[in-house]
mmCIF file of C-alpha atoms in Angstrom:
data_model
loop_
_atom_site.group_PDB
_atom_site.id
_atom_site.type_symbol
_atom_site.label_atom_id
_atom_site.label_comp_id
_atom_site.label_asym_id
_atom_site.label_seq_id
_atom_site.Cartn_x
_atom_site.Cartn_y
_atom_site.Cartn_z
ATOM 1 C CA UNK A 27 -39.089 39.344 -29.292
ATOM 2 C CA UNK A 28 -42.708 40.664 -29.029
ATOM 3 C CA UNK A 29 -44.762 41.058 -26.117
ATOM 4 C CA UNK A 30 -48.420 42.514 -26.049
ATOM 5 C CA UNK A 31 -50.835 43.422 -23.295
ATOM 6 C CA UNK A 32 -54.597 43.947 -23.240
ATOM 7 C CA UNK A 33 -56.364 45.985 -20.692
ATOM 8 C CA UNK A 34 -59.853 47.719 -20.695
ATOM 9 C CA UNK A 35 -60.025 46.927 -24.314
ATOM 10 C CA UNK A 36 -56.879 48.916 -25.111
ATOM 11 C CA UNK A 37 -53.853 47.126 -26.727
ATOM 12 C CA UNK A 38 -50.220 48.023 -25.873
ATOM 13 C CA UNK A 39 -47.272 46.624 -27.915
ATOM 14 C CA UNK A 40 -43.744 46.377 -26.796
ATOM 15 C CA UNK A 41 -40.765 45.124 -28.919
ATOM 16 C CA UNK A 42 -37.262 44.568 -27.836
ATOM 17 C CA UNK A 43 -33.990 43.741 -29.599
ATOM 18 C CA UNK A 44 -30.364 43.626 -28.141
ATOM 19 C CA UNK A 45 -26.980 43.759 -29.716
ATOM 20 C CA UNK A 46 -24.626 41.909 -27.219
ATOM 21 C CA UNK A 47 -21.568 43.038 -25.578
ATOM 22 C CA UNK A 48 -18.656 43.757 -27.905
ATOM 23 C CA UNK A 49 -18.458 45.186 -31.313
ATOM 24 C CA UNK A 50 -15.733 45.723 -33.762
ATOM 25 C CA UNK A 51 -15.594 46.400 -37.466
ATOM 26 C CA UNK A 52 -11.823 46.507 -38.079
ATOM 27 C CA UNK A 53 -8.670 46.372 -36.258
ATOM 28 C CA UNK A 54 -5.233 47.339 -37.152
ATOM 29 C CA UNK A 55 -1.937 45.442 -37.830
ATOM 30 C CA UNK A 56 -0.941 46.627 -34.379
ATOM 31 C CA UNK A 57 -4.298 46.180 -32.507
ATOM 32 C CA UNK A 58 -6.501 43.591 -34.282
ATOM 33 C CA UNK A 59 -9.981 42.840 -33.373
ATOM 34 C CA UNK A 60 -10.824 39.322 -32.107
ATOM 35 C CA UNK A 61 -13.996 37.492 -32.153
ATOM 36 C CA UNK A 62 -15.652 36.592 -28.737
ATOM 37 C CA UNK A 63 -18.099 34.066 -27.844
ATOM 38 C CA UNK A 64 -21.502 34.105 -29.422
ATOM 39 C CA UNK A 65 -24.265 34.583 -26.946
ATOM 40 C CA UNK A 66 -27.212 32.078 -26.589
ATOM 41 C CA UNK A 67 -29.636 34.495 -28.404
ATOM 42 C CA UNK A 68 -27.701 34.148 -31.482
ATOM 43 C CA UNK A 69 -26.193 37.624 -32.511
ATOM 44 C CA UNK A 70 -22.575 38.272 -32.869
ATOM 45 C CA UNK A 71 -20.348 39.596 -30.185
ATOM 46 C CA UNK A 72 -17.023 41.334 -30.611
ATOM 47 C CA UNK A 73 -14.478 43.029 -28.588
ATOM 48 C CA UNK A 74 -11.211 44.696 -29.377
ATOM 49 C CA UNK A 75 -8.219 44.202 -27.134
ATOM 50 C CA UNK A 76 -6.348 47.371 -26.015
ATOM 51 C CA UNK A 77 -3.183 48.325 -27.780
ATOM 52 C CA UNK A 78 0.110 48.117 -26.003
ATOM 53 C CA UNK A 79 1.016 51.884 -26.333
ATOM 54 C CA UNK A 80 0.224 55.026 -28.193
ATOM 55 C CA UNK A 81 -3.402 55.681 -27.351
ATOM 56 C CA UNK A 82 -4.980 58.465 -25.310
ATOM 57 C CA UNK A 83 -6.554 58.020 -21.900
ATOM 58 C CA UNK A 84 -9.362 59.427 -19.971
ATOM 59 C CA UNK A 85 -12.032 60.049 -22.633
ATOM 60 C CA UNK A 86 -15.032 59.785 -20.314
ATOM 61 C CA UNK A 87 -17.161 62.817 -21.027
ATOM 62 C CA UNK A 88 -20.233 63.060 -18.738
ATOM 63 C CA UNK A 89 -22.766 65.802 -19.666
ATOM 64 C CA UNK A 90 -23.593 68.056 -16.820
ATOM 65 C CA UNK A 91 -26.944 68.976 -18.281
ATOM 66 C CA UNK A 92 -28.376 65.462 -18.096
ATOM 67 C CA UNK A 93 -30.303 64.419 -14.928
ATOM 68 C CA UNK A 94 -29.110 61.592 -12.821
ATOM 69 C CA UNK A 95 -31.667 60.006 -10.431
ATOM 70 C CA UNK A 96 -30.689 57.394 -7.679
ATOM 71 C CA UNK A 97 -33.358 55.002 -6.359
ATOM 72 C CA UNK A 98 -34.669 55.981 -2.907
ATOM 73 C CA UNK A 99 -36.397 53.310 -0.905
ATOM 74 C CA UNK A 100 -36.191 51.212 -4.042
ATOM 75 C CA UNK A 101 -38.028 53.513 -6.219
ATOM 76 C CA UNK A 102 -36.867 55.647 -9.127
ATOM 77 C CA UNK A 103 -38.550 58.983 -9.782
ATOM 78 C CA UNK A 104 -40.740 59.369 -12.927
ATOM 79 C CA UNK A 105 -40.431 55.680 -13.890
ATOM 80 C CA UNK A 106 -43.931 55.614 -14.899
ATOM 81 C CA UNK A 107 -43.880 58.573 -17.163
ATOM 82 C CA UNK A 108 -45.009 58.072 -20.639
ATOM 83 C CA UNK A 109 -42.545 59.764 -23.078
ATOM 84 C CA UNK A 110 -43.487 63.204 -24.384
ATOM 85 C CA UNK A 111 -41.886 66.200 -25.997
ATOM 86 C CA UNK A 112 -41.632 67.953 -22.754
ATOM 87 C CA UNK A 113 -40.356 65.203 -20.382
ATOM 88 C CA UNK A 114 -37.568 63.226 -22.282
ATOM 89 C CA UNK A 115 -34.797 64.259 -19.852
ATOM 90 C CA UNK A 116 -36.915 62.788 -16.873
ATOM 91 C CA UNK A 117 -37.637 59.618 -18.713
ATOM 92 C CA UNK A 118 -33.947 59.256 -19.818
ATOM 93 C CA UNK A 119 -32.927 59.726 -16.181
ATOM 94 C CA UNK A 120 -35.562 57.459 -14.993
ATOM 95 C CA UNK A 121 -34.460 54.671 -17.410
ATOM 96 C CA UNK A 122 -31.002 54.949 -16.082
ATOM 97 C CA UNK A 123 -31.926 55.128 -12.523
ATOM 98 C CA UNK A 124 -33.916 51.668 -13.132
ATOM 99 C CA UNK A 125 -31.085 50.064 -14.850
ATOM 100 C CA UNK A 126 -28.639 51.214 -12.120
ATOM 101 C CA UNK A 127 -31.064 49.727 -9.480
ATOM 102 C CA UNK A 128 -30.831 46.431 -11.222
ATOM 103 C CA UNK A 129 -26.998 46.546 -11.299
ATOM 104 C CA UNK A 130 -26.821 47.606 -7.737
ATOM 105 C CA UNK A 131 -29.071 44.534 -6.742
ATOM 106 C CA UNK A 132 -26.648 42.335 -8.584
ATOM 107 C CA UNK A 133 -23.511 43.862 -6.970
ATOM 108 C CA UNK A 134 -22.386 45.877 -9.852
ATOM 109 C CA UNK A 135 -21.386 49.436 -10.042
ATOM 110 C CA UNK A 136 -23.614 52.081 -11.538
ATOM 111 C CA UNK A 137 -23.296 53.322 -15.164
ATOM 112 C CA UNK A 138 -22.507 56.944 -15.680
ATOM 113 C CA UNK A 139 -23.519 59.147 -18.674
ATOM 114 C CA UNK A 140 -21.144 59.558 -21.444
ATOM 115 C CA UNK A 141 -22.003 62.658 -23.888
ATOM 116 C CA UNK A 142 -20.618 60.520 -26.923
ATOM 117 C CA UNK A 143 -23.022 57.591 -26.244
ATOM 118 C CA UNK A 144 -25.887 59.703 -25.432
ATOM 119 C CA UNK A 145 -25.656 61.343 -28.844
ATOM 120 C CA UNK A 146 -25.196 57.908 -30.631
ATOM 121 C CA UNK A 147 -28.237 56.553 -28.702
ATOM 122 C CA UNK A 148 -30.500 59.459 -29.291
ATOM 123 C CA UNK A 149 -29.570 59.809 -33.026
ATOM 124 C CA UNK A 150 -30.542 56.000 -33.505
ATOM 125 C CA UNK A 151 -33.819 56.404 -31.576
ATOM 126 C CA UNK A 152 -34.648 59.353 -33.671
ATOM 127 C CA UNK A 153 -33.670 57.533 -36.852
ATOM 128 C CA UNK A 154 -36.042 54.624 -36.026
ATOM 129 C CA UNK A 155 -38.771 56.860 -34.855
ATOM 130 C CA UNK A 156 -38.896 58.970 -38.019
ATOM 131 C CA UNK A 157 -37.836 56.174 -40.413
ATOM 132 C CA UNK A 158 -40.452 53.854 -39.189
ATOM 133 C CA UNK A 159 -38.096 50.910 -38.562
ATOM 134 C CA UNK A 160 -36.888 49.106 -35.529
ATOM 135 C CA UNK A 161 -33.505 47.490 -35.976
ATOM 136 C CA UNK A 162 -29.937 47.862 -34.719
ATOM 137 C CA UNK A 163 -28.902 48.506 -38.353
ATOM 138 C CA UNK A 164 -29.901 51.750 -39.934
ATOM 139 C CA UNK A 165 -31.105 52.228 -43.346
ATOM 140 C CA UNK A 166 -27.549 53.500 -44.507
ATOM 141 C CA UNK A 167 -25.946 50.388 -42.871
ATOM 142 C CA UNK A 168 -24.958 52.172 -39.691
ATOM 143 C CA UNK A 169 -24.316 49.760 -36.727
ATOM 144 C CA UNK A 170 -24.038 50.476 -32.892
ATOM 145 C CA UNK A 171 -20.269 50.445 -33.267
ATOM 146 C CA UNK A 172 -20.166 52.855 -36.340
ATOM 147 C CA UNK A 173 -22.441 55.184 -34.504
ATOM 148 C CA UNK A 174 -20.372 55.305 -31.327
ATOM 149 C CA UNK A 175 -17.235 55.816 -33.499
ATOM 150 C CA UNK A 176 -18.871 58.624 -35.507
ATOM 151 C CA UNK A 177 -20.056 60.346 -32.100
ATOM 152 C CA UNK A 178 -16.554 60.116 -30.808
ATOM 153 C CA UNK A 179 -16.793 57.502 -27.984
ATOM 154 C CA UNK A 180 -14.429 55.348 -29.742
ATOM 155 C CA UNK A 181 -12.033 57.848 -30.919
ATOM 156 C CA UNK A 182 -8.953 56.060 -31.775
ATOM 157 C CA UNK A 183 -8.333 52.746 -33.854
ATOM 158 C CA UNK A 184 -5.844 51.770 -31.146
ATOM 159 C CA UNK A 185 -8.244 51.635 -28.323
ATOM 160 C CA UNK A 186 -9.386 48.596 -26.588
ATOM 161 C CA UNK A 187 -13.277 48.599 -26.139
ATOM 162 C CA UNK A 188 -16.279 46.690 -25.563
ATOM 163 C CA UNK A 189 -19.852 48.009 -26.440
ATOM 164 C CA UNK A 190 -23.365 46.770 -26.527
ATOM 165 C CA UNK A 191 -26.821 48.168 -27.451
ATOM 166 C CA UNK A 192 -30.386 47.544 -26.250
ATOM 167 C CA UNK A 193 -33.426 48.834 -28.162
ATOM 168 C CA UNK A 194 -37.030 48.653 -27.323
ATOM 169 C CA UNK A 195 -40.261 50.495 -27.982
ATOM 170 C CA UNK A 196 -43.709 50.245 -26.422
ATOM 171 C CA UNK A 197 -47.152 51.873 -26.733
ATOM 172 C CA UNK A 198 -49.229 53.186 -23.949
ATOM 173 C CA UNK A 199 -48.044 52.129 -20.414
ATOM 174 C CA UNK A 200 -45.457 49.713 -22.212
ATOM 175 C CA UNK A 201 -43.612 52.690 -23.417
ATOM 176 C CA UNK A 202 -42.661 53.861 -19.731
ATOM 177 C CA UNK A 203 -39.271 53.583 -18.597
ATOM 178 C CA UNK A 204 -40.633 51.047 -15.965
ATOM 179 C CA UNK A 205 -42.129 48.733 -18.520
ATOM 180 C CA UNK A 206 -39.106 48.849 -20.924
ATOM 181 C CA UNK A 207 -36.485 48.200 -18.252
ATOM 182 C CA UNK A 208 -38.697 45.254 -16.907
ATOM 183 C CA UNK A 209 -38.994 43.816 -20.303
ATOM 184 C CA UNK A 210 -35.269 44.056 -20.879
ATOM 185 C CA UNK A 211 -34.661 42.441 -17.609
ATOM 186 C CA UNK A 212 -36.897 39.651 -18.612
ATOM 187 C CA UNK A 213 -35.111 38.863 -21.877
ATOM 188 C CA UNK A 214 -31.708 36.964 -21.505
ATOM 189 C CA UNK A 215 -29.852 39.081 -24.092
ATOM 190 C CA UNK A 216 -31.017 42.642 -22.765
ATOM 191 C CA UNK A 217 -30.438 41.477 -19.248
ATOM 192 C CA UNK A 218 -26.873 40.379 -19.848
ATOM 193 C CA UNK A 219 -26.085 43.803 -21.471
ATOM 194 C CA UNK A 220 -27.636 45.661 -18.362
ATOM 195 C CA UNK A 221 -25.719 43.435 -15.861
ATOM 196 C CA UNK A 222 -22.328 43.150 -17.622
ATOM 197 C CA UNK A 223 -19.843 44.094 -14.917
ATOM 198 C CA UNK A 224 -17.410 45.501 -17.525
ATOM 199 C CA UNK A 225 -19.419 48.403 -18.632
ATOM 200 C CA UNK A 226 -18.821 51.779 -17.103
ATOM 201 C CA UNK A 227 -20.381 54.259 -19.663
ATOM 202 C CA UNK A 228 -23.941 54.618 -20.999
ATOM 203 C CA UNK A 229 -26.115 56.793 -23.149
ATOM 204 C CA UNK A 230 -29.908 56.570 -23.510
ATOM 205 C CA UNK A 231 -31.982 57.875 -26.299
ATOM 206 C CA UNK A 232 -35.771 58.289 -26.107
ATOM 207 C CA UNK A 233 -38.420 59.379 -28.496
ATOM 208 C CA UNK A 234 -42.150 59.798 -28.054
ATOM 209 C CA UNK A 235 -42.616 59.335 -31.775
ATOM 210 C CA UNK A 236 -43.613 55.796 -32.578
ATOM 211 C CA UNK A 237 -45.383 56.530 -36.012
ATOM 212 C CA UNK A 238 -46.394 53.434 -37.815
ATOM 213 C CA UNK A 239 -44.796 51.160 -35.271
ATOM 214 C CA UNK A 240 -47.572 51.518 -32.755
ATOM 215 C CA UNK A 241 -50.405 51.955 -35.159
ATOM 216 C CA UNK A 242 -51.204 55.523 -33.903
ATOM 217 C CA UNK A 243 -50.929 54.967 -30.396
ATOM 218 C CA UNK A 244 -48.860 57.003 -28.061
ATOM 219 C CA UNK A 245 -45.577 55.390 -26.553
ATOM 220 C CA UNK A 246 -41.889 55.539 -26.727
ATOM 221 C CA UNK A 247 -38.775 54.174 -28.486
ATOM 222 C CA UNK A 248 -35.535 53.747 -26.448
ATOM 223 C CA UNK A 249 -31.926 52.844 -27.275
ATOM 224 C CA UNK A 250 -29.387 52.293 -24.473
ATOM 225 C CA UNK A 251 -25.717 52.134 -25.495
ATOM 226 C CA UNK A 252 -23.231 50.581 -23.068
ATOM 227 C CA UNK A 253 -19.431 50.879 -23.237
ATOM 228 C CA UNK A 254 -16.160 50.639 -21.620
ATOM 229 C CA UNK A 255 -12.717 51.915 -22.927
ATOM 230 C CA UNK A 256 -9.773 49.818 -22.150
ATOM 231 C CA UNK A 257 -6.708 51.911 -22.287
#
């Protein structure tokens, strides 16, 4: 999906892509993956049922060093910041604040930081930023699910889980948290991930490096990973 805006002879570009709720690569004989329904935007959706026994619980790390903003009077601090090398913590927190504001407005509970999802999201954002590509699948074949496994979120083959990913990039004012979340909410696939009542955990990666994507303009690349561990 491509959006473009023109103001005062300056063009800004924003591009979005969503991987829908649920992802699974392989199940086991005791805990097989099953295919879920295919969303209207045409990408695959998978989830894995929880196993009856033998898996650990309580794996919900929330990094203390990450900022957490709550909307006051309907506003989220720093939501109009353009990403830079010095403000990524505030941009990341503003993005989550805006997402949680949308969830609250629709009667859903807030998402909370999970350090493993943060690492997965940031790694993919930087891969896109410095690899000059914009896809859920990395050059080496990595997927949202494989990145979440590699970074420790899905830490056992016996876990039940559901995961999803939104990505987006924008130049100039379309690279701010406010613009990116607004664009996600205007897209059915991204909106469905943001408002999914099942999700509890999240990680957001942000990079100010848009390289060839923005044709030299400043901006930001975003990845938001969503998840819930069932077990």
